mmCIF file of C-alpha atoms in Angstrom:
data_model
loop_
_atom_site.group_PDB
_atom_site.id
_atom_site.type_symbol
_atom_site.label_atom_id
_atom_site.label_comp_id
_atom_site.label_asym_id
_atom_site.label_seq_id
_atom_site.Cartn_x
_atom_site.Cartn_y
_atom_site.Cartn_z
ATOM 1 C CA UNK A 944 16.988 -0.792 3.539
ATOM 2 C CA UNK A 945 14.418 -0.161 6.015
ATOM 3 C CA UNK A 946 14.442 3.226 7.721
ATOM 4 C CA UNK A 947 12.448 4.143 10.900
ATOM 5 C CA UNK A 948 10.087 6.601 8.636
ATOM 6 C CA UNK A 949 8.841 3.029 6.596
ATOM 7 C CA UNK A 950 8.942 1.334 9.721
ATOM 8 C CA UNK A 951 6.310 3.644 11.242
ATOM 9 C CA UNK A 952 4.015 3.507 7.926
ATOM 10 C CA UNK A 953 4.121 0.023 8.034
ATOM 11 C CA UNK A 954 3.582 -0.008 11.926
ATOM 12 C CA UNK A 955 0.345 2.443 10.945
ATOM 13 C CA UNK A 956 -1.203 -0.188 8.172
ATOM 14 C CA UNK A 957 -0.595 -2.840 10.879
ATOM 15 C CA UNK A 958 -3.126 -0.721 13.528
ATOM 16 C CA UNK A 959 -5.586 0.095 10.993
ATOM 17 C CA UNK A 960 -6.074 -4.186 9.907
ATOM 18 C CA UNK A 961 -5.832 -4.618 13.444
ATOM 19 C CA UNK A 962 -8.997 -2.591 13.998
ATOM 20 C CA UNK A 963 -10.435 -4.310 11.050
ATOM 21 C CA UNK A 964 -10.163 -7.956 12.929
ATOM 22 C CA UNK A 965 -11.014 -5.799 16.187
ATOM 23 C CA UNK A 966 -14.255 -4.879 14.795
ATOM 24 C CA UNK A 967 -15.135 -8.009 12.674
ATOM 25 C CA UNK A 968 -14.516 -10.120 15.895
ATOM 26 C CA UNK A 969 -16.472 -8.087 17.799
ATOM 27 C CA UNK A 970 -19.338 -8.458 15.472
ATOM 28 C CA UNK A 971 -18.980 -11.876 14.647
ATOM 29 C CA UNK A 972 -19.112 -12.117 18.620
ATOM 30 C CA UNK A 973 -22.562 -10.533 18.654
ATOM 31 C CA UNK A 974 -23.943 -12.818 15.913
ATOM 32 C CA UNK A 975 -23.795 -10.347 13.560
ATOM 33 C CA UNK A 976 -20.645 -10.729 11.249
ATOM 34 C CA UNK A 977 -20.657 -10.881 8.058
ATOM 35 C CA UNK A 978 -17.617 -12.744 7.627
ATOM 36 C CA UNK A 979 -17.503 -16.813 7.194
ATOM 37 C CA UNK A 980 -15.303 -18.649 9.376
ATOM 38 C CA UNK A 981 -13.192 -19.454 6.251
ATOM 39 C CA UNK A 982 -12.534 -15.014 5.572
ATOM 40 C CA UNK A 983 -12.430 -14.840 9.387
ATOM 41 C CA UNK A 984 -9.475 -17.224 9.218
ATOM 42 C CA UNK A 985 -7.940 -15.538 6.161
ATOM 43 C CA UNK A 986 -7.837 -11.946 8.068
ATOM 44 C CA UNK A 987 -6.533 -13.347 11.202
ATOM 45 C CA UNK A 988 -3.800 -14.735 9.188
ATOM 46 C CA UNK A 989 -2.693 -11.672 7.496
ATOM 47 C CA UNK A 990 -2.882 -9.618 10.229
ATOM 48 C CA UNK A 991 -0.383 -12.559 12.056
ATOM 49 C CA UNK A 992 1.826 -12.672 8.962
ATOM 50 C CA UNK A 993 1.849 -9.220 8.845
ATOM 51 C CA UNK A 994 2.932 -8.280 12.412
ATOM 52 C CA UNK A 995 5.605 -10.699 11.882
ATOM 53 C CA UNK A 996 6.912 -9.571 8.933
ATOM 54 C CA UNK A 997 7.080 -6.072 10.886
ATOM 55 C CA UNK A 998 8.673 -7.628 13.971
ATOM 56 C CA UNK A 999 11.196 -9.061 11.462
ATOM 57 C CA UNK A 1000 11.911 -5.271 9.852
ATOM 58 C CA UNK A 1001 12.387 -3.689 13.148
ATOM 59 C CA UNK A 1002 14.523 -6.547 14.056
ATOM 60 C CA UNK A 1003 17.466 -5.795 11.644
ATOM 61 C CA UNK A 1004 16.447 -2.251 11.858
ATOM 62 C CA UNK A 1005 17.719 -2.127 15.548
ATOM 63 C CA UNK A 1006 20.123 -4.524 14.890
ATOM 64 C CA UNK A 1007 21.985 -2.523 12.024
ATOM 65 C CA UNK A 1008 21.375 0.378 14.035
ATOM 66 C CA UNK A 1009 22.997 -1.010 17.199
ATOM 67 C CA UNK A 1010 26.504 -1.834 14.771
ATOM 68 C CA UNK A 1011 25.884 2.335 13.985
ATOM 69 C CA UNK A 1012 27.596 3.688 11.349
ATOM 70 C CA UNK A 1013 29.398 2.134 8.772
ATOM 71 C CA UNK A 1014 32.673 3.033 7.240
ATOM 72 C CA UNK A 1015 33.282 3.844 3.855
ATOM 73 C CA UNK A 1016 36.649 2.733 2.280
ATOM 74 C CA UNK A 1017 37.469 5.320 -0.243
#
């Protein structure tokens, strides 16, 4: 179970791979990335896979919190 505290951490490592493409993108823009088109590719895609794995988490997050609380039969 996903609570909004790991939601936010995971929301945090998304931003800081985001700036990672952000700032091999903008290099590779100004001729001076290091990257080949082949890693390029590869960090593109994890950042995609990873933002929607997260929009996947906070999906049944909101959803289960939307039912709210659950009974418990004793």
């Amino acid at each position: 179970d996903n609570n909004a505290d790991d939601l936010l951490e995971e929301r945090r490592k998304d931003i800081f791979l985001a700036e990672e493409v952000a700032e091999a993108l903008s290099a590779w823009s100004r001729g001076e990335g290091r990257l080949t088109p082949d890693a390029m590719g590869y960090l593109l895609r994890s950042l995609f896979d990873r933002l929607r794995q997260q929009m996947a988490l906070e999906t049944d997050f909101l959803s289960r919190l939307s039912q709210g609380p659950r009974r418990r039969l004793h």
